[in-house]
Structures are given as C-alpha cells and as structure tokens.
Amino acid sequence: AINVLADHIDNAPLDTVAVFASRAGELLSTTSDTKHAPVEPCEYMPLSKFSSPANIETIFRHELTELARFKNGVDKCKHASTTSPTGTEEVVFKYYYHGAAVKEFWNETNILLKLPRDLPGILHIDRLVVEQTDEGLGVLGFTTPFIPEGDFSRNKTRVFKLKWIKQLCNVIDSLNMRFNISHRDVVPRNLLLDKATDNILLCDFHLAEKVNSVFEQGNSRRDDVKGVVLTMHEIITRDPRYWHGSLGRQEEIDLAGGGWQTWIKHPEVQLEPGLTVQDYHDEVVNWAMKRRVGALSSTF
C-alpha cells in the first residue's frame, strides 16, 4: 500500500484524502470525501484564546516548506525571510495531529508563551502557525529556531563543558522555583546547544506541568532533579543501562551502588582539558543534594 501511494501521491489533487488502487498497483481513483479520511480532522484552537506576547508573530502553514520529518508532529521546514542572507530561514515546525494531543499542545504552547523571552536556556517559540477557519484564525502548531548541531543524544563528538551542567541546573532552578513549572522530560534528546552563544537549550515541554499540580502529583519518577542527574550520567558514562530508557522508569537509587561516588567516563567522551570526570560528577551531585534538602528554596 505504501508503494502504491508513493507512486501516485505527486499527481494526486491537493485535497485528496484517500487513494483507490487495484491489486496490481494501478491507480483507480482518488477522493476528497472526508468520510474516507484515515485520520481525524484537525481541531484548530482559536488564536484569540492564546494570551501570547505582542512580539510573537504568526505564519500561515502554506508559507512553510517541509524539508525533513524528524518524527510524528515535528518537521524541519523553511520559509521566506527578509532578515536572512539566503532569503529563507530554517525552522522546526511542531504541531498536533490528533485530538488526544490537544491538551499537551495547549499546555506546552502556553507555558512557552508565558515564559520571559529573555529567559536563557530555553528554546523559545518563534512563531505560531495558523490557518484560516470559518471561525477565524486557528492555531495548529508553532515554530522554533532550527539548531543544526543536533541534540545531545545524537551529537556525541563535541567536548562536553562543565559550564553546560551549571547552565542546565540554573534553568531547572528557574523553572521549578521561580515559575513553578516542572519540565518532566529532562533527557539528552531534549538538550540542544546554541553554537552562537555556547549555551545549553532545553526543549520539548509537552509533558510539562505546574509543580504539585494534579497532573504532576504522583509522577515523582519524572522529577527534574533526577532527570538532570541521569542525563549527565548518561552523557558522560554512556552506561548502556540507561540508553534510550524512559525517565519514568529510572530512579536515582539506580546509581547509588557506587554510581553516586564514582562515574567511569566512556573512552570516546571528551571532557575539558584539566578537568576530571569527578569534577563533573561533583557539580551534578552537589547541586542535586542541595535541591533535595531544600537549600535553594529561598533563592527566588
């Protein structure tokens, strides 16, 4: 079926929702009748419902050109730009594609819109992506800047700097204690590096909730402090016990049997000259211990 669709999709009308073919793969007909649609129609959220800052721009979906698909609901795109020397700007387009994702998208978008635009360490929204509906402009996603260097789960060749741990700890402190937000998915794939500023950027807030909210309670396994500890341990040691694991199934106690005291650096991991793996370990663990006993509770 996939091969049949690939053979005919370029010639199908833009409003096609289904393709009918023979067993031999010959195209029989196409239809735009939504009763044949294999997915639920998109429920656009009215732009008027978002209390977005005045400096957040909007862009129509048809102005985006898809370049690559990273995963479901996340595409690399480009659009015309008057500020770019090339005349185009590459962005990441994140959108919801079924009704079950509406709550997560609503939370993520509103959290990112309400965080101060100058808050460091966050991959902020660039534009809201809209379409014209019968009720007015509807929002179906947003764009963020495209970071070509990749996330820390993929790009493993760069020298890992001690200051990046400090930056991530500061970001989590700000989110948890200043803005009452729990990210709940601090893992290597959600950490980017802004090459221009040499700063860590935390992205993907689709699981974020208010600290101690009804949704966040009972989910201590997704604790941000634990996420930082496990993330740094994974990046530096590449311990296979933690590869591609679910944050919700991992506990700090897993590292207690010598793990808290001694980390063994993976041979291919590069640290800053003059620093040892113990320096990185101590930076993370000392911060985590202070957070656990509430030593930083009066910071903000």
Short mmCIF file of C-alpha atoms in Angstrom, two decimals:
data_model
loop_
_atom_site.label_atom_id
_atom_site.label_comp_id
_atom_site.label_asym_id
_atom_site.label_seq_id
_atom_site.Cartn_x
_atom_site.Cartn_y
_atom_site.Cartn_z
CA ALA A 1 0.00 0.00 0.00
CA ILE A 2 2.82 2.38 0.82
CA ASN A 3 4.49 1.76 -2.54
CA VAL A 4 1.22 2.42 -4.38
CA LEU A 5 0.77 5.71 -2.51
CA ALA A 6 4.38 6.71 -3.23
CA ASP A 7 3.88 6.09 -6.95
CA HIS A 8 0.81 8.30 -7.25
CA ILE A 9 0.92 10.89 -4.46
CA ASP A 10 2.72 13.57 -6.51
CA ASN A 11 -0.05 13.55 -9.12
CA ALA A 12 -3.00 13.42 -6.74
CA PRO A 13 -5.08 16.58 -6.12
CA LEU A 14 -4.10 18.57 -3.03
CA ASP A 15 -7.42 17.84 -1.29
CA THR A 16 -7.09 14.05 -1.68
CA VAL A 17 -7.86 12.07 1.49
CA ALA A 18 -7.84 8.55 0.01
CA VAL A 19 -6.42 6.72 -2.98
CA PHE A 20 -8.01 3.61 -4.50
CA ALA A 21 -5.83 1.17 -6.43
CA SER A 22 -6.05 -2.28 -7.97
CA ARG A 23 -4.23 -5.30 -6.58
CA ALA A 24 -1.69 -4.78 -9.35
CA GLY A 25 -0.95 -1.28 -8.06
CA GLU A 26 -2.78 0.63 -10.76
CA LEU A 27 -4.48 3.88 -9.71
CA LEU A 28 -8.26 3.54 -9.93
CA SER A 29 -9.46 6.79 -8.38
CA THR A 30 -8.93 9.41 -5.67
CA THR A 31 -11.42 11.14 -3.41
CA SER A 32 -11.64 14.25 -1.27
CA ASP A 33 -14.69 12.97 0.63
CA THR A 34 -13.77 13.21 4.33
CA LYS A 35 -15.78 10.07 5.15
CA HIS A 36 -12.85 8.18 3.66
CA ALA A 37 -10.27 10.13 5.66
CA PRO A 38 -7.96 7.75 7.55
CA VAL A 39 -7.35 10.28 10.35
CA GLU A 40 -9.44 12.58 12.47
CA PRO A 41 -9.86 16.15 11.19
CA CYS A 42 -7.67 18.73 12.88
CA GLU A 43 -9.37 20.76 15.61
CA TYR A 44 -7.87 24.21 15.32
CA MET A 45 -7.62 26.19 18.54
CA PRO A 46 -8.71 29.80 18.05
CA LEU A 47 -5.79 32.22 18.02
CA SER A 48 -7.88 34.55 20.20
CA LYS A 49 -7.67 32.01 23.06
CA PHE A 50 -3.90 32.38 23.35
CA SER A 51 -2.62 35.17 25.56
CA SER A 52 0.55 35.49 23.50
CA PRO A 53 3.06 38.32 23.88
CA ALA A 54 2.81 41.13 21.36
CA ASN A 55 6.17 40.24 19.81
CA ILE A 56 5.12 36.68 18.83
CA GLU A 57 4.48 36.60 15.09
CA THR A 58 2.20 34.26 13.18
CA ILE A 59 2.77 32.42 9.92
CA PHE A 60 0.35 30.51 7.70
CA ARG A 61 1.01 26.82 7.23
CA HIS A 62 1.14 27.19 3.44
CA GLU A 63 4.11 29.52 3.88
CA LEU A 64 6.17 26.64 5.27
CA THR A 65 8.01 24.21 3.01
CA GLU A 66 8.80 20.84 4.54
CA LEU A 67 12.45 19.80 4.29
CA ALA A 68 12.52 16.74 6.54
CA ARG A 69 10.39 14.90 9.07
CA PHE A 70 12.10 14.33 12.41
CA LYS A 71 9.22 12.37 13.96
CA ASN A 72 5.43 12.45 14.16
CA GLY A 73 4.38 16.04 14.72
CA VAL A 74 7.86 17.54 14.26
CA ASP A 75 9.15 18.70 10.84
CA LYS A 76 12.12 20.67 9.62
CA CYS A 77 10.83 23.46 7.38
CA LYS A 78 11.85 26.69 5.73
CA HIS A 79 10.04 29.93 5.00
CA ALA A 80 10.80 33.22 3.31
CA SER A 81 12.77 35.67 5.45
CA THR A 82 13.76 39.29 4.88
CA THR A 83 16.48 39.13 7.55
CA SER A 84 18.33 36.04 6.32
CA PRO A 85 21.15 36.48 3.75
CA THR A 86 19.77 33.48 1.83
CA GLY A 87 16.22 34.85 1.74
CA THR A 88 14.91 31.82 3.65
CA GLU A 89 15.00 30.69 7.26
CA GLU A 90 15.10 27.10 8.50
CA VAL A 91 12.87 26.30 11.46
CA VAL A 92 11.39 23.36 13.34
CA PHE A 93 7.61 23.10 12.98
CA LYS A 94 5.89 21.33 15.88
CA TYR A 95 2.18 20.56 15.61
CA TYR A 96 -0.53 18.31 16.97
CA TYR A 97 -2.09 15.86 14.57
CA HIS A 98 -4.85 14.15 16.55
CA GLY A 99 -7.34 15.10 19.24
CA ALA A 100 -5.55 13.25 22.03
CA ALA A 101 -2.58 15.62 21.73
CA VAL A 102 -4.60 18.83 22.15
CA LYS A 103 -4.08 19.08 25.93
CA GLU A 104 -0.32 18.54 25.71
CA PHE A 105 -0.02 21.04 22.87
CA TRP A 106 -2.15 23.63 24.71
CA ASN A 107 -0.01 23.28 27.86
CA GLU A 108 3.32 23.37 26.02
CA THR A 109 2.39 26.37 23.88
CA ASN A 110 1.01 28.43 26.75
CA ILE A 111 3.95 27.65 29.02
CA LEU A 112 6.45 28.70 26.37
CA LEU A 113 4.47 31.84 25.50
CA LYS A 114 4.31 32.93 29.14
CA LEU A 115 7.98 32.37 29.96
CA PRO A 116 10.03 35.58 29.59
CA ARG A 117 11.51 35.79 26.12
CA ASP A 118 14.90 36.69 27.56
CA LEU A 119 15.00 33.68 29.91
CA PRO A 120 18.23 31.87 28.99
CA GLY A 121 18.46 28.14 28.43
CA ILE A 122 15.05 27.70 26.78
CA LEU A 123 14.26 27.03 23.12
CA HIS A 124 11.58 29.69 22.78
CA ILE A 125 8.72 29.82 20.29
CA ASP A 126 9.49 31.83 17.16
CA ARG A 127 6.05 31.95 15.51
CA LEU A 128 2.58 30.48 15.89
CA VAL A 129 1.47 28.55 12.80
CA VAL A 130 -2.11 29.35 11.80
CA GLU A 131 -4.73 28.57 9.19
CA GLN A 132 -7.91 30.39 8.23
CA THR A 133 -11.05 28.64 9.50
CA ASP A 134 -14.74 29.53 9.41
CA GLU A 135 -14.38 30.93 12.94
CA GLY A 136 -11.24 32.95 12.22
CA LEU A 137 -7.54 32.15 12.56
CA GLY A 138 -6.84 28.79 14.15
CA VAL A 139 -3.54 27.62 15.65
CA LEU A 140 -2.21 24.19 14.74
CA GLY A 141 1.41 24.48 15.84
CA PHE A 142 4.44 26.67 16.34
CA THR A 143 7.96 27.08 15.02
CA THR A 144 11.25 27.30 16.88
CA PRO A 145 14.71 28.10 15.53
CA PHE A 146 16.45 25.16 13.87
CA ILE A 147 19.62 24.15 15.75
CA PRO A 148 21.84 22.37 13.19
CA GLU A 149 24.26 20.95 15.76
CA GLY A 150 21.67 18.42 16.92
CA ASP A 151 20.69 17.23 20.39
CA PHE A 152 22.97 15.58 22.93
CA SER A 153 21.63 12.10 22.22
CA ARG A 154 22.89 12.32 18.62
CA ASN A 155 25.88 14.67 18.60
CA LYS A 156 28.43 12.95 20.85
CA THR A 157 31.70 14.19 19.33
CA ARG A 158 31.99 17.65 20.90
CA VAL A 159 33.97 18.37 24.05
CA PHE A 160 31.48 18.37 26.92
CA LYS A 161 31.92 21.51 29.00
CA LEU A 162 31.42 21.79 32.74
CA LYS A 163 29.58 25.08 32.35
CA TRP A 164 26.81 23.30 30.44
CA ILE A 165 25.94 21.36 33.60
CA LYS A 166 25.77 24.61 35.55
CA GLN A 167 23.59 26.16 32.85
CA LEU A 168 21.15 23.24 32.90
CA CYS A 169 20.96 23.31 36.70
CA ASN A 170 20.19 27.05 36.59
CA VAL A 171 17.46 26.50 34.00
CA ILE A 172 15.80 23.82 36.14
CA ASP A 173 16.07 26.01 39.25
CA SER A 174 14.37 28.86 37.41
CA LEU A 175 11.58 26.68 36.02
CA ASN A 176 10.89 24.83 39.29
CA MET A 177 11.23 27.60 41.85
CA ARG A 178 10.70 30.86 40.02
CA PHE A 179 7.99 29.88 37.56
CA ASN A 180 6.54 26.82 39.34
CA ILE A 181 7.00 24.63 36.25
CA SER A 182 8.17 21.03 36.16
CA HIS A 183 9.58 20.06 32.74
CA ARG A 184 9.27 16.31 33.46
CA ASP A 185 11.32 15.13 30.47
CA VAL A 186 14.94 16.19 31.08
CA VAL A 187 16.79 13.72 28.85
CA PRO A 188 19.69 14.08 26.34
CA ARG A 189 17.38 14.23 23.31
CA ASN A 190 15.74 17.37 24.75
CA LEU A 191 19.01 19.27 25.17
CA LEU A 192 20.39 21.38 22.33
CA LEU A 193 23.45 23.60 22.05
CA ASP A 194 23.20 27.14 20.70
CA LYS A 195 26.55 27.39 18.92
CA ALA A 196 26.35 31.19 18.69
CA THR A 197 26.18 31.62 22.46
CA ASP A 198 27.66 28.26 23.55
CA ASN A 199 24.64 27.80 25.81
CA ILE A 200 22.51 24.76 26.60
CA LEU A 201 18.89 24.97 25.40
CA LEU A 202 16.10 22.90 26.95
CA CYS A 203 13.28 22.00 24.55
CA ASP A 204 10.13 19.86 24.28
CA PHE A 205 7.75 20.97 27.03
CA HIS A 206 4.88 18.67 26.00
CA LEU A 207 4.91 16.86 29.39
CA ALA A 208 5.44 20.00 31.47
CA GLU A 209 3.05 20.80 34.31
CA LYS A 210 2.80 23.11 37.27
CA VAL A 211 4.81 21.86 40.23
CA ASN A 212 2.49 19.87 42.51
CA SER A 213 -0.41 20.14 40.06
CA VAL A 214 -3.00 17.36 39.95
CA PHE A 215 -1.27 16.02 36.81
CA GLU A 216 2.24 16.31 38.24
CA GLN A 217 1.45 14.69 41.60
CA GLY A 218 2.23 11.01 41.75
CA ASN A 219 4.76 11.35 38.94
CA SER A 220 7.89 11.87 41.05
CA ARG A 221 9.62 9.41 38.72
CA ARG A 222 9.71 12.29 36.23
CA ASP A 223 11.32 14.62 38.74
CA ASP A 224 13.53 17.26 37.08
CA VAL A 225 16.39 16.88 39.57
CA LYS A 226 16.53 13.17 38.84
CA GLY A 227 16.37 13.97 35.14
CA VAL A 228 19.46 16.18 35.35
CA VAL A 229 21.43 13.53 37.30
CA LEU A 230 20.52 10.72 34.92
CA THR A 231 21.11 12.85 31.83
CA MET A 232 24.62 13.89 32.87
CA HIS A 233 25.43 10.32 33.89
CA GLU A 234 24.29 9.04 30.50
CA ILE A 235 26.20 11.66 28.51
CA ILE A 236 29.47 11.14 30.39
CA THR A 237 29.45 7.37 31.01
CA ARG A 238 27.23 6.13 28.16
CA ASP A 239 26.24 3.37 30.56
CA PRO A 240 24.09 1.01 28.44
CA ARG A 241 21.70 0.50 31.35
CA TYR A 242 20.35 3.99 30.67
CA TRP A 243 20.42 4.16 26.88
CA HIS A 244 17.09 5.11 25.34
CA GLY A 245 15.40 4.47 28.66
CA SER A 246 12.21 6.02 29.89
CA LEU A 247 12.72 8.68 32.54
CA GLY A 248 9.58 7.42 34.25
CA ARG A 249 11.20 4.00 34.86
CA GLN A 250 14.54 5.18 36.22
CA GLU A 251 15.38 6.15 39.78
CA GLU A 252 18.38 7.92 41.27
CA ILE A 253 18.84 4.94 43.56
CA ASP A 254 19.97 3.01 40.48
CA LEU A 255 23.23 4.96 40.69
CA ALA A 256 23.67 4.61 44.45
CA GLY A 257 25.78 1.45 44.42
CA GLY A 258 28.97 3.35 43.69
CA GLY A 259 27.27 5.36 40.98
CA TRP A 260 26.90 8.47 43.11
CA GLN A 261 30.52 8.30 44.25
CA THR A 262 32.27 7.12 41.07
CA TRP A 263 31.44 7.66 37.42
CA ILE A 264 33.52 5.92 34.76
CA LYS A 265 33.94 8.14 31.70
CA HIS A 266 33.32 6.46 28.37
CA PRO A 267 36.58 6.33 26.34
CA GLU A 268 35.08 8.34 23.46
CA VAL A 269 33.67 11.12 25.66
CA GLN A 270 35.77 14.28 25.64
CA LEU A 271 35.89 16.49 28.74
CA GLU A 272 37.51 19.89 29.10
CA PRO A 273 41.32 19.85 29.42
CA GLY A 274 42.45 19.93 33.04
CA LEU A 275 39.14 18.61 34.39
CA THR A 276 38.33 15.08 35.51
CA VAL A 277 35.13 13.09 35.47
CA GLN A 278 34.99 13.65 39.24
CA ASP A 279 34.65 17.40 38.67
CA TYR A 280 31.58 16.79 36.52
CA HIS A 281 30.17 14.24 38.95
CA ASP A 282 30.58 16.58 41.91
CA GLU A 283 28.96 19.51 40.09
CA VAL A 284 25.82 17.48 39.41
CA VAL A 285 25.57 15.59 42.68
CA ASN A 286 26.27 18.58 44.93
CA TRP A 287 23.53 20.55 43.19
CA ALA A 288 21.11 17.62 43.44
CA MET A 289 21.79 17.15 47.14
CA LYS A 290 21.16 20.85 47.81
CA ARG A 291 17.89 20.67 45.91
CA ARG A 292 16.82 17.55 47.79
CA VAL A 293 17.27 19.16 51.22
CA GLY A 294 15.68 22.42 50.10
CA ALA A 295 18.83 24.52 50.44
CA LEU A 296 17.86 26.55 47.38
CA SER A 297 14.22 27.05 48.28
CA SER A 298 14.77 30.70 49.23
CA THR A 299 16.73 31.60 46.10
CA PHE A 300 13.70 33.21 44.44
#
